[in-house]
Amino acid sequence: MEPILFYGIPQGCSFGSIVALEWLGEPYRLCRIDMMTELGGAYGRIHPARKTPALMLEDGRIVTESAAILLNIAARGEGRKLGFAPGSADFDRLNQALSFLTTTFFASFGPLWRAYKQQDGAETRQLLQNVGADDVAKAHQQLDAMLEGREWLAGPHKTVADAYFAGIGRWANYHRIVDQRAFPNVWRLIEALDHDPAVIFARAIEAGEPAMSAGGFRGHVPLADVLPKLAA
Ligand SMILES: N[C@@H](CCC(=O)N[C@@H](CS)C(=O)NCC(=O)O)C(=O)O
């Protein structure tokens, strides 16, 4: 059995794991989870905290947390150079970039997602949006500094850190909160990723449109069909 990635819509951070799987080029399947309606119920058997992404491995074990999933994908494809050998300076750089993105950068959007879900309370929503705008701008500033003099986040070629950024780097524009062109190194990376076939593929997958895989995608599988495959 191929690994199965559980990805969330809309605007999931799991987008990055789809991009990484495409870059890897090995067989995989996808299971689509609508985060507005499907996080409850049976999905809790895949991810008890009811978050996406999750990756089911060949033996039925589940890996959660984007960083762990992405490093699992990177470790599969030495030839694809999505990661680096442990002990090297590039390996440290990759872990540093991934840690920053999955903590500080991801968390800076927390208030904005709270505001997004908030149905009423215009005042609270405004407060959350103000806090979010400030946090997101600071996180972009930090990322811009990290990218100084570098084409990609973690070294001389694109890695799973860039794949992850392709997903969460969209959020500033989605929330219309920060003009990313004010951060030239970040903007350069966004533009470089924008036309990448794997990013185009992941966008089409999220939108539910026909998507052209580089070769690894073996189709969607419904959640009900995956549950019996779970490791005991
Ligand atoms: N630390 C986790 C965060 C996972 C997470 O919060 N995922 C979001 C989507 S980006 C989610 O599932 N949200 C649904 C919810 O909280 O209701 C990771 O990096 O995988």
Tab-separated table of C-alpha atoms and ligand atoms in Angstrom:
chain	number	residue	atom	x	y	z
A	1	MET	CA	0.000	0.000	0.000
A	2	GLU	CA	1.234	3.516	-0.834
A	3	PRO	CA	1.367	6.186	1.879
A	4	ILE	CA	-1.871	8.166	2.193
A	5	LEU	CA	-1.850	11.871	3.012
A	6	PHE	CA	-4.920	13.273	4.763
A	7	TYR	CA	-5.116	16.859	3.597
A	8	GLY	CA	-7.486	19.583	4.760
A	9	ILE	CA	-9.509	22.091	2.824
A	10	PRO	CA	-9.877	25.022	2.647
A	11	GLN	CA	-6.357	26.505	2.733
A	12	GLY	CA	-4.752	23.662	4.696
A	13	CYS	CA	-1.123	23.751	5.772
A	14	SER	CA	-1.226	20.187	4.372
A	15	PHE	CA	-0.868	21.823	0.934
A	16	GLY	CA	2.897	21.762	1.561
A	17	SER	CA	2.906	18.012	2.123
A	18	ILE	CA	1.104	17.507	-1.208
A	19	VAL	CA	3.801	19.613	-2.901
A	20	ALA	CA	6.548	17.583	-1.184
A	21	LEU	CA	4.975	14.272	-2.282
A	22	GLU	CA	4.838	15.543	-5.851
A	23	TRP	CA	8.498	16.571	-5.710
A	24	LEU	CA	9.344	13.144	-4.335
A	25	GLY	CA	7.686	11.450	-7.313
A	26	GLU	CA	6.960	8.130	-5.556
A	27	PRO	CA	3.451	6.569	-5.454
A	28	TYR	CA	1.033	8.073	-2.920
A	29	ARG	CA	-2.691	8.562	-2.388
A	30	LEU	CA	-4.704	11.414	-0.924
A	31	CYS	CA	-7.679	11.490	1.429
A	32	ARG	CA	-9.614	14.758	1.361
A	33	ILE	CA	-10.916	16.178	4.629
A	34	ASP	CA	-13.226	19.200	4.626
A	35	MET	CA	-12.077	20.926	7.816
A	36	MET	CA	-15.377	22.754	8.212
A	37	THR	CA	-17.454	19.550	8.339
A	38	GLU	CA	-15.298	16.400	8.579
A	39	LEU	CA	-12.866	16.865	11.451
A	40	GLY	CA	-15.346	15.358	13.891
A	41	GLY	CA	-16.451	11.719	13.780
A	42	ALA	CA	-14.313	8.967	12.301
A	43	TYR	CA	-11.361	11.226	11.425
A	44	GLY	CA	-10.534	11.262	15.145
A	45	ARG	CA	-9.246	7.683	14.695
A	46	ILE	CA	-6.616	9.027	12.279
A	47	HIS	CA	-5.694	12.161	14.230
A	48	PRO	CA	-7.107	12.311	17.783
A	49	ALA	CA	-6.487	16.091	17.912
A	50	ARG	CA	-8.622	16.386	14.744
A	51	LYS	CA	-6.132	18.380	12.709
A	52	THR	CA	-4.701	17.980	9.224
A	53	PRO	CA	-2.322	16.848	7.832
A	54	ALA	CA	-1.723	13.230	8.797
A	55	LEU	CA	0.244	10.633	6.858
A	56	MET	CA	-0.600	6.933	6.892
A	57	LEU	CA	2.538	4.895	6.238
A	58	GLU	CA	2.786	1.637	4.329
A	59	ASP	CA	2.410	-0.398	7.541
A	60	GLY	CA	-0.706	1.480	8.700
A	61	ARG	CA	1.066	3.695	11.243
A	62	ILE	CA	0.020	7.332	11.344
A	63	VAL	CA	2.460	10.241	11.458
A	64	THR	CA	1.058	13.635	12.464
A	65	GLU	CA	2.650	17.114	12.607
A	66	SER	CA	3.734	18.729	9.357
A	67	ALA	CA	7.430	18.803	10.293
A	68	ALA	CA	7.471	15.052	11.017
A	69	ILE	CA	5.529	14.275	7.837
A	70	LEU	CA	7.795	16.444	5.687
A	71	LEU	CA	10.971	14.973	7.162
A	72	ASN	CA	9.569	11.474	6.541
A	73	ILE	CA	9.012	12.443	2.894
A	74	ALA	CA	12.491	14.003	2.618
A	75	ALA	CA	14.113	10.852	4.030
A	76	ARG	CA	12.502	8.722	1.303
A	77	GLY	CA	14.066	10.497	-1.619
A	78	GLU	CA	17.783	10.919	-1.191
A	79	GLY	CA	18.133	11.268	-4.939
A	80	ARG	CA	15.484	13.995	-4.995
A	81	LYS	CA	17.440	16.078	-2.486
A	82	LEU	CA	14.373	17.204	-0.575
A	83	GLY	CA	16.425	17.068	2.620
A	84	PHE	CA	20.036	16.668	3.736
A	85	ALA	CA	22.224	14.139	5.512
A	86	PRO	CA	22.061	14.367	9.336
A	87	GLY	CA	25.160	16.034	10.703
A	88	SER	CA	25.592	18.458	7.807
A	89	ALA	CA	25.232	22.238	8.091
A	90	ASP	CA	22.427	22.129	5.492
A	91	PHE	CA	20.542	19.590	7.637
A	92	ASP	CA	20.637	22.022	10.586
A	93	ARG	CA	19.539	24.825	8.303
A	94	LEU	CA	16.588	22.763	7.061
A	95	ASN	CA	15.465	21.868	10.581
A	96	GLN	CA	15.824	25.497	11.604
A	97	ALA	CA	13.727	26.733	8.674
A	98	LEU	CA	11.074	24.058	9.173
A	99	SER	CA	10.899	24.710	12.911
A	100	PHE	CA	10.517	28.442	12.355
A	101	LEU	CA	7.779	27.941	9.769
A	102	THR	CA	5.795	25.375	11.785
A	103	THR	CA	5.977	27.416	15.003
A	104	THR	CA	6.508	31.205	14.773
A	105	PHE	CA	5.298	31.696	11.207
A	106	PHE	CA	2.321	29.314	11.496
A	107	ALA	CA	1.313	30.712	14.900
A	108	SER	CA	1.380	34.318	13.682
A	109	PHE	CA	-1.796	33.521	11.732
A	110	GLY	CA	-3.585	32.109	14.797
A	111	PRO	CA	-5.511	35.303	15.632
A	112	LEU	CA	-6.578	35.678	11.998
A	113	TRP	CA	-7.981	32.143	11.826
A	114	ARG	CA	-9.814	32.803	15.111
A	115	ALA	CA	-11.278	35.972	13.589
A	116	TYR	CA	-12.205	33.994	10.443
A	117	LYS	CA	-14.169	31.449	12.486
A	118	GLN	CA	-15.755	34.088	14.757
A	119	GLN	CA	-19.363	34.449	13.627
A	120	ASP	CA	-20.291	37.462	15.741
A	121	GLY	CA	-18.570	40.060	17.921
A	122	ALA	CA	-17.253	42.623	15.448
A	123	GLU	CA	-15.112	44.252	18.144
A	124	THR	CA	-13.341	41.003	19.105
A	125	ARG	CA	-12.861	40.176	15.446
A	126	GLN	CA	-11.244	43.557	14.826
A	127	LEU	CA	-8.957	43.097	17.816
A	128	LEU	CA	-7.886	39.652	16.580
A	129	GLN	CA	-7.248	41.065	13.112
A	130	ASN	CA	-5.083	43.861	14.507
A	131	VAL	CA	-3.020	41.466	16.618
A	132	GLY	CA	-2.751	39.075	13.654
A	133	ALA	CA	-1.588	41.810	11.263
A	134	ASP	CA	1.189	42.755	13.657
A	135	ASP	CA	2.317	39.147	14.281
A	136	VAL	CA	2.227	38.241	10.582
A	137	ALA	CA	4.287	41.307	9.624
A	138	LYS	CA	6.916	40.437	12.273
A	139	ALA	CA	7.084	36.808	11.106
A	140	HIS	CA	7.547	37.981	7.513
A	141	GLN	CA	10.334	40.310	8.619
A	142	GLN	CA	12.128	37.427	10.327
A	143	LEU	CA	11.660	35.152	7.320
A	144	ASP	CA	12.936	37.857	4.985
A	145	ALA	CA	16.129	38.081	7.034
A	146	MET	CA	16.532	34.276	6.974
A	147	LEU	CA	16.310	34.330	3.190
A	148	GLU	CA	18.930	37.050	2.672
A	149	GLY	CA	21.397	35.884	0.030
A	150	ARG	CA	19.604	32.553	-0.434
A	151	GLU	CA	17.474	31.340	-3.298
A	152	TRP	CA	15.737	28.640	-1.221
A	153	LEU	CA	15.003	28.343	2.482
A	154	ALA	CA	17.487	25.684	3.456
A	155	GLY	CA	20.297	25.578	0.980
A	156	PRO	CA	21.276	25.448	-2.656
A	157	HIS	CA	18.102	23.694	-3.857
A	158	LYS	CA	14.442	23.477	-2.904
A	159	THR	CA	13.554	21.223	0.021
A	160	VAL	CA	10.516	20.233	2.050
A	161	ALA	CA	10.786	23.601	3.866
A	162	ASP	CA	10.023	25.392	0.594
A	163	ALA	CA	7.186	22.924	-0.062
A	164	TYR	CA	5.674	23.751	3.332
A	165	PHE	CA	6.052	27.482	2.720
A	166	ALA	CA	4.166	27.103	-0.584
A	167	GLY	CA	1.120	26.282	1.567
A	168	ILE	CA	1.268	28.665	4.499
A	169	GLY	CA	2.911	31.456	2.512
A	170	ARG	CA	-0.511	31.937	0.859
A	171	TRP	CA	-2.233	32.934	4.059
A	172	ALA	CA	-1.160	36.610	4.206
A	173	ASN	CA	-2.810	37.176	0.856
A	174	TYR	CA	-5.836	35.017	1.752
A	175	HIS	CA	-6.490	37.173	4.809
A	176	ARG	CA	-5.494	40.323	2.871
A	177	ILE	CA	-3.495	41.378	5.892
A	178	VAL	CA	0.070	42.114	4.771
A	179	ASP	CA	1.469	43.188	1.414
A	180	GLN	CA	4.138	40.521	0.904
A	181	ARG	CA	5.899	42.607	-1.753
A	182	ALA	CA	7.250	44.674	1.156
A	183	PHE	CA	9.487	41.675	1.995
A	184	PRO	CA	11.613	41.245	-1.157
A	185	ASN	CA	13.272	37.928	-0.277
A	186	VAL	CA	9.947	36.395	0.767
A	187	TRP	CA	8.304	37.746	-2.367
A	188	ARG	CA	11.036	36.251	-4.563
A	189	LEU	CA	10.398	32.829	-2.993
A	190	ILE	CA	6.635	33.167	-3.449
A	191	GLU	CA	7.130	33.996	-7.118
A	192	ALA	CA	9.566	31.118	-7.616
A	193	LEU	CA	7.059	28.657	-6.135
A	194	ASP	CA	4.018	30.113	-7.849
A	195	HIS	CA	4.728	28.492	-11.234
A	196	ASP	CA	6.074	25.207	-9.875
A	197	PRO	CA	4.118	22.263	-11.387
A	198	ALA	CA	3.722	20.649	-7.937
A	199	VAL	CA	2.239	23.859	-6.534
A	200	ILE	CA	-0.102	24.128	-9.511
A	201	PHE	CA	-1.062	20.478	-8.927
A	202	ALA	CA	-1.771	21.029	-5.203
A	203	ARG	CA	-3.865	24.109	-6.002
A	204	ALA	CA	-5.990	22.101	-8.437
A	205	ILE	CA	-6.364	19.262	-5.904
A	206	GLU	CA	-7.590	21.672	-3.211
A	207	ALA	CA	-10.001	23.273	-5.681
A	208	GLY	CA	-11.327	19.846	-6.690
A	209	GLU	CA	-10.272	20.446	-10.293
A	210	PRO	CA	-8.489	18.093	-12.716
A	211	ALA	CA	-4.836	17.983	-11.637
A	212	MET	CA	-1.739	16.907	-13.546
A	213	SER	CA	0.646	14.929	-11.346
A	214	ALA	CA	4.356	14.557	-12.014
A	215	GLY	CA	3.650	10.828	-11.699
A	216	GLY	CA	3.308	9.792	-8.053
A	217	PHE	CA	-0.385	10.507	-7.443
A	218	ARG	CA	-2.469	7.310	-7.487
A	219	GLY	CA	-5.823	8.930	-6.743
A	220	HIS	CA	-8.068	9.783	-3.824
A	221	VAL	CA	-9.278	7.268	-1.276
A	222	PRO	CA	-12.365	7.817	0.926
A	223	LEU	CA	-11.841	7.951	4.693
A	224	ALA	CA	-14.141	4.937	5.222
A	225	ASP	CA	-11.826	2.804	3.036
A	226	VAL	CA	-8.719	3.856	4.973
A	227	LEU	CA	-9.929	3.080	8.496
A	228	PRO	CA	-9.587	-0.733	8.196
A	229	LYS	CA	-5.934	-0.254	7.185
A	230	LEU	CA	-4.989	1.434	10.500
A	231	ALA	CA	-2.250	-0.323	12.437
A	232	ALA	CA	-3.514	-1.814	15.698
B	1	LIG	N1	1.189	21.600	14.445
B	1	LIG	C1	0.299	21.005	13.485
B	1	LIG	C2	-0.823	21.997	13.203
B	1	LIG	C3	-1.970	21.326	12.477
B	1	LIG	C4	-3.130	22.298	12.274
B	1	LIG	O1	-3.452	23.144	13.141
B	1	LIG	N2	-3.806	22.147	11.134
B	1	LIG	C5	-4.924	22.983	10.837
B	1	LIG	C6	-4.993	23.237	9.348
B	1	LIG	S1	-3.602	24.152	8.778
B	1	LIG	C7	-6.211	22.297	11.225
B	1	LIG	O2	-6.340	21.102	11.095
B	1	LIG	N3	-7.184	23.070	11.675
B	1	LIG	C8	-8.477	22.588	11.972
B	1	LIG	C9	-9.020	23.114	13.248
B	1	LIG	O3	-8.220	23.517	14.099
B	1	LIG	O4	-10.227	23.117	13.398
B	1	LIG	C10	1.058	20.670	12.192
B	1	LIG	O5	2.053	21.323	11.904
B	1	LIG	O6	0.666	19.717	11.521
